[in-house]
XYZ file of C-alpha atoms in Angstrom:
695
model
C -0.078 0.161 0.062
C 2.664 1.935 0.438
C 4.007 1.753 -2.944
C 0.885 2.576 -4.330
C 0.560 5.477 -1.912
C 4.004 6.880 -3.432
C 2.849 6.343 -7.099
C -0.428 8.186 -6.533
C 1.677 11.497 -4.487
C 4.442 11.083 -7.434
C 1.377 11.523 -10.155
C -0.552 14.410 -8.212
C 3.157 16.396 -7.585
C 3.718 16.134 -11.663
C 0.394 17.211 -12.636
C 0.646 20.552 -9.876
C 3.701 21.100 -11.670
C 2.312 20.891 -15.419
C -0.621 23.328 -14.362
C 1.905 25.661 -12.685
C 3.811 25.494 -16.177
C 0.695 26.166 -17.850
C -0.182 29.196 -16.002
C 3.080 30.506 -16.465
C 2.916 30.012 -19.978
C -0.516 32.145 -20.309
C 0.863 34.711 -17.858
C 3.912 35.260 -20.292
C 1.779 35.378 -23.402
C -0.668 37.774 -21.570
C 2.499 40.045 -20.975
C 3.416 40.510 -24.401
C 0.170 41.240 -25.620
C -0.068 43.908 -23.087
C 3.430 45.341 -23.716
C 2.916 45.570 -27.337
C -0.791 47.613 -26.552
C 0.840 50.114 -24.160
C 3.823 50.916 -26.841
C 1.220 51.913 -29.465
C -1.316 54.147 -27.173
C -1.923 57.202 -28.620
C -2.569 58.708 -25.208
C 0.850 58.622 -23.799
C 2.238 60.292 -27.067
C 1.616 63.890 -25.565
C 3.414 63.451 -22.331
C 7.150 64.249 -22.127
C 9.472 62.218 -20.736
C 11.442 63.553 -18.157
C 14.780 61.786 -19.137
C 14.659 63.465 -22.663
C 16.139 66.464 -20.330
C 18.796 64.596 -19.376
C 22.133 64.955 -20.440
C 23.726 61.792 -20.227
C 21.748 58.179 -19.557
C 24.002 55.506 -17.728
C 24.707 52.060 -19.086
C 22.254 50.713 -16.246
C 19.121 52.526 -17.654
C 19.448 51.214 -21.733
C 20.330 47.664 -19.724
C 17.037 48.138 -17.811
C 15.111 49.233 -20.929
C 16.266 46.412 -23.420
C 15.427 43.712 -20.619
C 12.073 45.247 -20.303
C 11.633 45.786 -24.257
C 12.716 42.227 -24.829
C 11.574 39.376 -22.028
C 12.757 36.504 -21.648
C 10.877 33.498 -23.350
C 11.651 29.596 -22.574
C 12.361 27.295 -25.477
C 9.726 25.664 -24.771
C 7.631 27.951 -25.518
C 4.627 27.140 -28.502
C 3.197 29.801 -30.878
C 3.266 31.902 -33.663
C 5.604 34.812 -33.761
C 4.627 37.803 -35.725
C 7.357 41.103 -36.341
C 6.792 43.881 -34.068
C 5.755 46.986 -35.470
C 8.204 49.575 -35.571
C 7.353 52.360 -33.228
C 6.803 55.720 -34.784
C 7.904 57.944 -31.968
C 9.316 57.208 -28.900
C 6.950 56.673 -25.752
C 7.904 59.571 -22.704
C 6.359 59.566 -18.906
C 9.351 57.950 -17.321
C 9.293 54.832 -15.550
C 5.845 53.238 -15.976
C 4.633 50.090 -14.434
C 3.472 47.371 -16.628
C 0.575 45.194 -16.045
C 2.655 41.953 -15.249
C 4.256 44.625 -12.513
C 7.593 45.399 -14.497
C 8.760 48.528 -15.027
C 10.722 50.414 -18.106
C 12.508 53.292 -19.147
C 12.319 55.687 -22.750
C 15.975 56.507 -23.730
C 16.976 60.405 -23.513
C 18.422 60.575 -27.008
C 15.974 62.638 -29.670
C 14.271 60.668 -32.395
C 15.956 59.575 -35.197
C 13.952 58.603 -38.505
C 15.514 56.382 -41.139
C 14.799 56.427 -45.109
C 16.369 55.723 -48.097
C 18.797 57.898 -50.124
C 19.863 57.981 -53.359
C 23.182 56.033 -54.760
C 26.026 58.422 -54.841
C 29.406 57.469 -56.847
C 31.835 57.938 -53.750
C 35.277 56.714 -55.890
C 34.980 56.297 -59.622
C 37.817 53.768 -60.568
C 38.950 54.334 -64.314
C 38.328 50.934 -66.369
C 40.910 50.426 -69.105
C 39.054 49.650 -72.468
C 41.128 47.078 -75.145
C 39.444 46.578 -78.887
C 37.595 43.536 -79.089
C 39.083 40.690 -80.887
C 37.174 38.221 -82.800
C 38.413 35.098 -84.369
C 36.323 32.862 -86.625
C 36.902 28.857 -87.098
C 35.275 25.732 -88.762
C 33.688 25.294 -85.837
C 32.705 28.433 -84.635
C 31.110 29.358 -88.411
C 29.050 25.713 -88.525
C 28.242 25.500 -84.399
C 25.066 26.809 -85.011
C 22.401 24.463 -86.111
C 20.401 24.149 -89.241
C 16.561 23.280 -89.358
C 15.865 21.337 -92.544
C 12.826 22.177 -94.466
C 11.422 19.536 -95.982
C 9.124 21.448 -98.529
C 12.062 23.353 -100.283
C 14.424 21.164 -99.208
C 16.928 23.678 -97.670
C 18.569 24.301 -94.193
C 17.375 27.480 -92.514
C 20.021 28.677 -90.120
C 17.556 30.591 -87.137
C 20.164 33.286 -86.214
C 20.791 34.869 -89.411
C 17.758 33.418 -91.817
C 20.344 32.024 -94.256
C 19.179 29.153 -96.527
C 21.703 26.903 -98.119
C 21.112 23.768 -100.229
C 22.662 20.774 -98.280
C 23.567 19.431 -101.730
C 25.474 22.581 -102.175
C 27.834 22.278 -99.576
C 28.346 18.864 -99.939
C 29.734 19.914 -103.386
C 31.965 21.845 -102.327
C 33.764 19.601 -100.031
C 34.094 17.324 -102.954
C 36.716 17.199 -105.407
C 36.164 17.695 -109.145
C 36.137 13.957 -110.323
C 33.864 12.802 -107.253
C 31.202 15.631 -108.445
C 31.529 14.652 -111.878
C 30.736 11.266 -110.674
C 27.816 12.738 -108.559
C 26.506 14.467 -110.883
C 26.087 11.464 -113.623
C 24.855 9.243 -110.756
C 21.687 12.229 -110.827
C 21.393 12.709 -114.659
C 21.030 8.833 -114.824
C 18.414 8.610 -112.245
C 16.478 11.093 -114.837
C 16.950 9.290 -117.398
C 15.768 6.000 -115.715
C 12.606 7.767 -114.955
C 11.760 9.370 -117.829
C 12.120 5.968 -119.973
C 9.868 4.401 -117.479
C 6.907 7.107 -117.900
C 7.832 6.262 -121.795
C 7.273 2.524 -121.430
C 4.244 3.617 -119.837
C 2.864 5.544 -122.725
C 3.757 2.865 -125.030
C 1.443 0.366 -123.203
C -1.437 2.155 -123.948
C -3.260 1.950 -120.513
C -6.573 3.737 -119.954
C -6.434 7.309 -118.917
C -8.556 8.690 -116.439
C -10.214 12.014 -117.697
C -9.211 13.601 -114.008
C -6.317 12.504 -113.385
C -2.861 12.920 -114.526
C -1.080 10.001 -115.715
C 2.444 11.835 -115.027
C 2.384 14.771 -113.199
C 4.677 17.572 -113.324
C 7.376 17.529 -110.649
C 9.421 20.334 -109.899
C 13.136 19.463 -110.136
C 15.494 19.948 -106.844
C 17.957 22.051 -107.006
C 20.907 19.750 -107.479
C 19.094 18.170 -109.737
C 18.572 20.819 -111.921
C 22.307 21.820 -111.798
C 23.076 18.630 -112.891
C 20.780 18.588 -116.023
C 21.779 22.402 -116.707
C 25.914 21.311 -116.077
C 25.765 18.510 -118.815
C 27.495 18.201 -121.645
C 24.285 16.978 -123.501
C 22.491 19.870 -122.608
C 25.253 22.319 -123.365
C 25.196 20.665 -126.586
C 21.542 20.814 -127.169
C 20.904 24.131 -126.035
C 23.748 25.510 -128.628
C 22.604 23.412 -131.222
C 19.073 24.193 -130.945
C 19.540 27.933 -130.487
C 21.818 28.084 -134.048
C 19.224 26.570 -136.172
C 16.633 28.946 -134.785
C 19.105 32.071 -135.356
C 19.347 30.521 -139.009
C 15.806 30.621 -139.776
C 15.269 34.197 -138.498
C 18.146 35.566 -140.206
C 17.439 33.707 -143.657
C 15.832 36.732 -146.201
C 13.247 35.739 -147.889
C 10.441 37.605 -149.464
C 7.009 37.005 -148.651
C 5.218 38.831 -150.696
C 7.648 38.284 -154.185
C 5.160 37.964 -157.585
C 6.421 35.170 -159.561
C 4.071 36.154 -162.262
C 6.225 39.116 -162.726
C 8.016 38.994 -165.754
C 11.398 40.649 -164.721
C 12.788 42.890 -162.466
C 12.927 46.581 -162.644
C 16.294 48.282 -164.221
C 15.955 50.820 -161.443
C 16.117 48.337 -158.531
C 19.259 46.629 -160.404
C 20.814 50.074 -160.494
C 20.054 50.926 -156.917
C 21.279 47.375 -155.909
C 23.981 46.399 -157.773
C 27.537 48.187 -158.646
C 29.041 48.571 -162.229
C 27.521 46.865 -165.012
C 24.970 44.268 -165.166
C 26.936 41.251 -165.075
C 30.002 42.578 -163.220
C 27.852 43.893 -159.949
C 29.567 43.334 -156.921
C 26.982 43.583 -153.623
C 28.018 42.896 -150.154
C 26.038 40.440 -148.642
C 27.295 40.086 -145.016
C 29.992 41.307 -142.457
C 30.862 39.469 -139.654
C 32.556 42.166 -136.913
C 34.492 40.553 -133.353
C 32.145 41.488 -130.217
C 33.790 42.504 -127.131
C 33.711 39.510 -125.412
C 35.777 38.253 -127.975
C 38.534 40.909 -127.860
C 38.299 44.729 -129.900
C 41.177 45.602 -131.962
C 42.441 42.814 -133.382
C 43.543 42.216 -136.951
C 42.370 39.883 -139.452
C 45.324 37.936 -140.482
C 43.751 35.486 -142.769
C 40.578 33.316 -144.212
C 39.265 30.676 -145.961
C 36.404 29.303 -147.127
C 35.528 25.341 -146.238
C 35.451 23.254 -149.389
C 32.860 20.980 -148.589
C 30.207 23.834 -147.098
C 30.260 26.963 -148.685
C 28.181 28.872 -146.228
C 31.380 28.567 -144.068
C 34.008 31.045 -144.070
C 37.093 30.607 -140.971
C 39.014 33.560 -139.951
C 42.080 33.652 -137.998
C 42.938 36.903 -135.786
C 46.033 38.070 -133.946
C 46.048 39.329 -130.670
C 43.794 41.938 -129.064
C 45.055 45.445 -128.117
C 41.903 46.645 -125.956
C 41.218 43.425 -124.258
C 44.821 41.559 -123.155
C 42.866 39.007 -120.954
C 41.186 37.104 -123.831
C 42.921 34.360 -125.822
C 45.743 35.994 -128.322
C 45.163 33.434 -130.895
C 41.133 33.704 -132.091
C 39.571 31.560 -135.053
C 36.179 31.707 -135.650
C 34.059 30.264 -138.493
C 31.180 32.037 -139.479
C 27.951 30.907 -141.364
C 26.606 33.065 -144.098
C 23.232 32.215 -142.800
C 23.711 33.148 -139.041
C 25.431 36.461 -138.886
C 24.688 37.006 -135.188
C 27.081 35.111 -133.641
C 29.956 32.158 -134.946
C 29.568 28.749 -135.212
C 32.587 27.997 -133.549
C 34.842 29.905 -131.468
C 38.498 28.576 -131.053
C 41.673 29.716 -129.599
C 45.283 29.346 -129.573
C 48.165 30.572 -127.456
C 49.882 32.948 -129.776
C 48.775 35.418 -132.707
C 46.913 33.136 -135.344
C 48.720 34.208 -138.881
C 47.814 31.791 -141.463
C 44.234 28.952 -141.112
C 43.399 26.654 -143.592
C 40.723 24.380 -143.853
C 41.565 20.583 -144.612
C 40.530 19.719 -147.980
C 40.033 15.781 -147.299
C 38.608 16.385 -143.977
C 35.884 18.846 -143.865
C 36.026 19.459 -140.046
C 39.483 19.635 -139.628
C 41.115 23.273 -139.537
C 44.882 23.734 -139.489
C 46.651 27.417 -138.200
C 49.802 28.600 -137.774
C 50.644 30.670 -134.888
C 53.060 33.484 -134.438
C 55.372 31.048 -131.822
C 55.812 28.799 -134.762
C 53.154 26.358 -133.345
C 50.822 24.270 -135.741
C 47.527 23.507 -134.094
C 44.842 21.392 -135.562
C 41.240 21.852 -134.024
C 38.630 19.424 -134.961
C 34.437 20.546 -134.917
C 33.183 17.323 -133.919
C 35.030 17.281 -130.716
C 32.982 17.402 -127.707
C 35.136 19.816 -126.006
C 35.207 21.968 -129.017
C 33.435 24.710 -126.765
C 36.297 25.526 -125.010
C 38.088 26.103 -128.335
C 41.619 24.007 -127.417
C 43.273 22.328 -130.430
C 43.360 18.622 -130.358
C 46.809 18.635 -131.436
C 49.592 20.643 -131.755
C 53.480 20.997 -132.871
C 56.172 21.422 -129.859
C 57.524 24.242 -129.365
C 61.341 22.860 -128.685
C 62.472 23.748 -131.944
C 65.581 22.190 -133.410
C 64.319 19.461 -135.621
C 61.202 18.910 -134.489
C 59.267 22.003 -135.507
C 59.590 25.477 -136.540
C 60.602 28.098 -133.830
C 59.647 30.871 -136.156
C 56.174 32.761 -137.497
C 54.368 30.293 -139.829
C 52.938 32.591 -142.389
C 51.801 29.724 -145.096
C 50.055 26.487 -144.991
C 49.299 24.028 -147.588
C 47.911 20.383 -147.899
C 49.143 18.468 -151.023
C 48.111 15.120 -151.966
C 45.506 12.752 -152.238
C 42.410 12.120 -150.279
C 44.193 8.692 -148.614
C 47.815 9.993 -148.986
C 48.450 13.963 -147.923
C 50.645 16.135 -146.209
C 50.623 19.392 -144.787
C 52.989 21.840 -145.635
C 54.350 24.409 -143.356
C 56.892 27.235 -143.751
C 57.925 29.627 -141.473
C 60.228 32.553 -141.917
C 63.603 30.801 -140.778
C 63.433 29.260 -144.100
C 62.539 25.721 -142.648
C 59.671 23.646 -144.714
C 57.969 20.759 -142.777
C 55.848 18.073 -143.806
C 52.887 16.577 -141.414
C 50.564 13.877 -140.934
C 47.565 14.897 -139.393
C 47.458 11.696 -137.613
C 50.225 12.972 -135.315
C 51.695 16.334 -134.624
C 54.938 15.590 -132.408
C 57.323 14.931 -134.988
C 57.326 16.277 -138.799
C 57.858 13.865 -141.586
C 60.073 15.929 -143.240
C 62.021 18.638 -142.585
C 63.904 20.984 -145.041
C 66.188 24.095 -144.613
C 66.015 26.244 -147.277
C 69.337 28.007 -148.145
C 70.011 30.864 -150.565
C 71.034 29.609 -153.978
C 73.052 33.281 -154.656
C 74.990 34.224 -151.699
C 76.653 37.321 -153.364
C 72.995 38.860 -154.593
C 71.434 38.224 -151.548
C 74.339 39.295 -149.084
C 72.890 36.687 -146.683
C 72.658 32.518 -146.499
C 69.218 32.736 -144.978
C 66.220 32.741 -146.693
C 63.186 34.052 -145.320
C 59.843 32.690 -146.996
C 56.587 34.675 -146.699
C 54.211 32.757 -148.546
C 54.492 29.941 -150.878
C 52.025 27.742 -152.997
C 51.928 24.388 -155.040
C 50.761 23.522 -158.386
C 47.721 21.068 -159.274
C 49.595 18.692 -160.866
C 53.331 18.463 -159.025
C 52.943 18.267 -154.933
C 56.744 17.649 -154.831
C 57.300 21.459 -156.002
C 56.417 24.449 -155.142
C 57.033 28.423 -155.078
C 58.089 30.346 -152.224
C 58.188 34.473 -151.786
C 60.424 36.037 -149.799
C 61.484 39.253 -147.649
C 64.041 40.012 -150.118
C 61.932 40.442 -153.157
C 62.110 36.828 -154.902
C 60.143 34.042 -155.924
C 62.090 30.806 -155.490
C 61.642 27.425 -156.729
C 61.647 24.701 -153.958
C 61.873 20.515 -154.631
C 60.992 18.755 -151.566
C 62.908 15.689 -153.026
C 66.365 15.061 -154.732
C 65.632 15.066 -158.397
C 67.577 14.616 -161.149
C 70.208 17.182 -161.798
C 68.482 18.972 -158.587
C 68.962 18.382 -154.756
C 66.010 19.188 -152.406
C 66.047 22.550 -151.665
C 66.019 25.547 -153.678
C 66.642 25.007 -157.299
C 69.086 27.678 -158.204
C 69.012 27.209 -162.331
C 65.441 28.980 -162.146
C 64.871 32.827 -160.794
C 61.840 34.690 -160.649
C 63.180 38.244 -159.850
C 60.488 40.537 -160.737
C 59.639 42.701 -156.724
C 61.693 45.016 -155.460
C 60.091 44.421 -151.987
C 58.696 41.892 -150.042
C 56.618 39.517 -151.489
C 53.292 39.526 -150.171
C 50.887 36.608 -151.751
C 51.337 33.770 -154.353
C 48.723 31.849 -155.925
C 49.094 29.032 -158.731
C 45.961 28.835 -161.250
C 43.376 26.040 -160.201
C 43.416 24.731 -163.654
C 40.035 23.156 -163.952
C 39.340 23.819 -167.572
C 39.543 22.031 -171.091
C 43.203 23.806 -171.132
C 45.827 23.124 -168.826
C 46.877 26.477 -167.437
C 48.457 24.960 -164.424
C 51.580 26.756 -164.862
C 50.054 30.225 -164.526
C 50.796 31.861 -161.129
C 50.201 35.661 -159.628
C 51.861 37.280 -157.198
C 51.803 40.748 -155.203
C 54.296 42.586 -153.192
C 54.910 45.752 -151.180
C 56.642 47.612 -154.558
C 53.070 48.338 -155.576
C 52.545 45.674 -158.261
C 50.865 42.602 -158.839
C 52.604 40.644 -161.444
C 51.493 37.518 -163.903
C 54.000 34.797 -164.365
C 54.210 31.697 -166.530
C 56.609 29.142 -164.429
C 58.909 27.230 -166.065
C 58.969 23.391 -166.084
C 60.871 21.405 -163.668
C 64.278 20.118 -164.870
C 63.897 16.102 -166.103
C 66.645 14.011 -166.009
C 67.704 14.482 -169.750
C 67.881 18.329 -169.688
C 69.756 18.158 -166.147
C 72.317 15.755 -168.320
C 72.626 18.021 -170.829
C 73.600 20.780 -168.804
C 76.059 18.942 -166.260
C 77.759 17.951 -169.838
C 78.063 20.713 -171.214
C 80.121 22.299 -168.183
C 77.536 24.530 -168.046
C 76.794 23.599 -163.996
C 78.101 26.701 -162.665
C 75.977 29.240 -164.616
C 73.949 31.622 -163.023
C 70.202 31.172 -163.002
C 68.419 32.155 -165.834
C 66.263 34.527 -165.077
C 62.359 34.690 -165.700
C 60.279 37.457 -166.624
C 56.310 38.235 -166.213
C 54.233 38.176 -168.983
C 51.819 41.131 -167.186
C 52.974 43.762 -164.428
C 50.419 46.215 -163.190
C 51.043 49.079 -161.125
C 48.405 49.932 -158.139
C 47.933 52.991 -155.887
C 48.875 51.748 -152.791
C 50.517 48.174 -151.382
C 49.095 45.075 -152.728
C 48.617 42.373 -149.302
C 46.817 39.727 -151.429
C 45.872 38.219 -155.120
C 44.037 34.875 -155.568
C 42.714 33.470 -158.879
C 38.936 32.707 -159.732
C 38.174 29.217 -158.911
C 35.781 29.092 -162.047
C 36.741 31.850 -164.233
C 40.157 31.253 -165.973
C 41.038 34.929 -166.510
C 39.472 36.698 -163.064
C 41.583 37.368 -160.211
C 40.695 39.898 -157.289
C 43.383 41.550 -155.296
C 42.890 43.671 -152.084
C 45.188 46.876 -151.262
C 46.182 49.286 -147.973
C 43.501 51.252 -149.090
C 40.912 48.761 -148.346
C 39.519 48.222 -152.133
C 38.898 44.736 -153.669
C 39.690 45.111 -157.144
C 38.883 42.426 -159.786
C 40.358 41.479 -162.897
C 39.240 40.124 -166.214
C 42.404 39.443 -168.417
C 40.101 38.875 -171.477
C 38.525 42.247 -170.877
C 41.255 44.802 -169.810
C 44.678 43.675 -168.489
C 44.840 47.591 -166.585
C 41.592 48.670 -165.559
C 39.730 46.214 -162.934
C 36.584 45.147 -164.122
C 34.937 45.566 -160.552
C 35.807 47.577 -157.535
C 34.139 47.681 -153.686
C 35.257 48.842 -150.823
C 33.541 47.059 -147.474
C 30.981 48.988 -146.043
C 30.273 51.437 -149.087
C 26.728 52.420 -149.714
C 26.549 53.415 -153.770
C 24.089 54.862 -155.368
C 23.472 55.693 -159.010
C 22.617 59.242 -160.135
C 22.497 60.163 -163.209
C 24.814 57.767 -164.498
C 27.769 58.500 -161.794
C 28.485 56.282 -159.032
C 28.392 58.264 -155.390
C 30.420 56.360 -153.046
C 29.923 57.359 -149.623
C 32.923 55.442 -147.289
C 31.556 54.627 -143.502
C 34.405 52.674 -142.082
C 37.241 54.874 -143.461
C 39.944 53.752 -145.020
C 41.038 50.791 -143.887
C 43.412 48.677 -144.836
C 43.004 44.939 -146.537
C 44.915 41.927 -145.715
C 43.743 38.871 -147.054
C 41.192 37.944 -149.593
C 39.406 34.500 -150.622
C 37.248 33.181 -153.280
C 34.675 30.608 -152.250
C 35.338 27.448 -153.895
C 32.268 25.342 -155.438
C 30.744 27.865 -157.401
C 33.274 30.881 -157.457
C 30.536 33.771 -156.886
C 31.210 34.811 -153.062
C 34.288 36.225 -152.242
C 35.431 37.254 -148.678
C 37.997 40.281 -147.775
C 39.248 41.416 -143.890
C 41.871 43.491 -142.476
C 42.899 45.965 -139.849
C 39.788 46.151 -138.714
C 39.303 42.432 -137.982
C 35.867 42.798 -139.730
C 35.284 40.064 -142.731
C 33.105 40.948 -145.256
C 31.399 38.843 -147.793
C 30.867 40.077 -151.458
C 28.464 38.473 -153.886
C 29.956 38.823 -157.636
C 27.917 38.981 -160.515
C 27.385 36.534 -163.535
C 30.536 37.420 -165.802
C 33.299 37.762 -163.219
C 31.697 34.458 -160.904
C 29.780 31.211 -161.099
C 30.466 28.413 -163.620
C 32.353 29.356 -166.784
C 29.174 29.392 -169.722
C 31.840 30.658 -172.641
C 33.644 27.736 -174.487
C 36.128 29.769 -175.984
C 37.476 31.362 -172.129
C 40.148 29.003 -171.900
C 41.668 29.004 -175.017
C 41.285 32.585 -175.041
C 43.477 32.491 -172.201
C 45.675 30.339 -173.586
C 46.190 32.389 -176.775
C 46.831 35.522 -174.528
C 49.537 34.185 -172.519
C 51.481 32.575 -175.891
C 50.823 36.592 -177.039
C 52.457 37.916 -173.723
C 55.265 35.181 -173.831
C 56.131 36.338 -177.588
C 55.963 39.908 -176.209
C 53.443 40.883 -178.637
């Protein structure tokens, strides 16, 4: 019982203690609330505090005030705490008893009001400014993310809004060969699509009226680029555009009246120059564009032997456009006057050009550097203008090292050679199949060293007779015309024949041309020459010495005799330097020449040997007024350097000169076209006989 009673007493003591603790907690909470109310009481604000008039304040008073304001709170006290409000003014009234019996006392200092002020710079430290250095790298340039736009097939950069094709960026990283392979794969895929469409069309499948069998599909940028850059596409565009331009340039009178009996005489007088049948009419001119290079001199020209409408012209270096290729060769079409059919290039000035007579797609050209070039119009890379073959520039016995002013092709269809001669006296024979090494090499030496004061021979032109491909004449800078044999023969070695001399010009010879000899009478021994001594001469070549004549000459002791001079049959004095002269390919007695005055003159030996039967000037407008011809020169006095006849019919003649403009004329029936007079060939033979006898 005692233990139970003690247990009860212990529990009662604990309850009493808990009740006391609860009462004390309530008293403390009530004390805190009453102290907060007493601080904010408005009735005490007007009372003056006796401590404010005190000059000093002891530390004990301050401690007492702090202890009265912040009562002690045991850690076991519970309940939420709220932040105390800041008093607007100090409360006076001296010592004052609170509800719980505690005393407090106000401070004797004046009331301080705190507020926020503007910021002020106390000390400014100068900052050293340095220029910002920006560097770029591949990592920086490609770090921006690219979003793919499936609708347009491009990548879009969100940072700067740049659109870029993925295939284009990929092609930049590929080499040239890989890019070509990729484009070829794209083109092959497009070909397969087109073939599938064509096969489907041939199956004759039924079509729905409202449904398209093959909807139009827009090509992607990489596909479009692969198609437009292909050789087939470029060839198609170039070929098609030329066909359209030829059709547009073709002149045809849609209102012509075929029932009209004849043309009016006034129309003939207004349209043509000279008498009827001896007219010369300008039908076209071919100037150079700025892209080809302005201020080029036309050095030579030649008509195609198979296509009479094609004309090739060679030009020297451009003085106004130094970045263009030095040598230029254009192939013009009489039915396409806006641009050339082909534009070919060389690494040096072109001084001579020639169509191959047995291969109409081959064009030969001689350059100022001594290089012989061969172009093929069938080559796929003809758009670049580079020759398919060219001779080396090493010199020696492997080719020329000086300018090539004259070219010729001799032989037959199956066995022919290209003959070139340069101003250093070197004659080479080449094969069109291989231009690396000449088949023949011949150095010309002067036949009479005492007369020419030198051993060197400088040929400027040459011409072969139609009947003998082993013998030719060479015009030189010394003014003489030398006969040259390509091979050794009886009584004469290969080289210059010292037994014959054609000494008639007193200045360099500019042109030589043998008669074409296509008629009933053999006139192949006639040739015409022109020189800088303002003269044109007609000659009759002496037949080459045979074995019997050579033997008789040696046996008679005249081997060291001086060469036999040959005099011209006819000498025509001109008013200016004559730069070129050519026989008509169809008329036996007609030849034309051009001079430094820019005039084209055509002579007919059966009509007159002193006055030309027709004359013309490029760019000239002729008006007949009362039988008097009035000339108005548009281009001014421009020298003409070269002349060429159309080889098949002889109805067209082309000229060109310093202006770089090729002009084509159409000649009348009496001086051009096929010869219709039966006695023309025999009449010229009789004229040659009379001139030879000096009558």
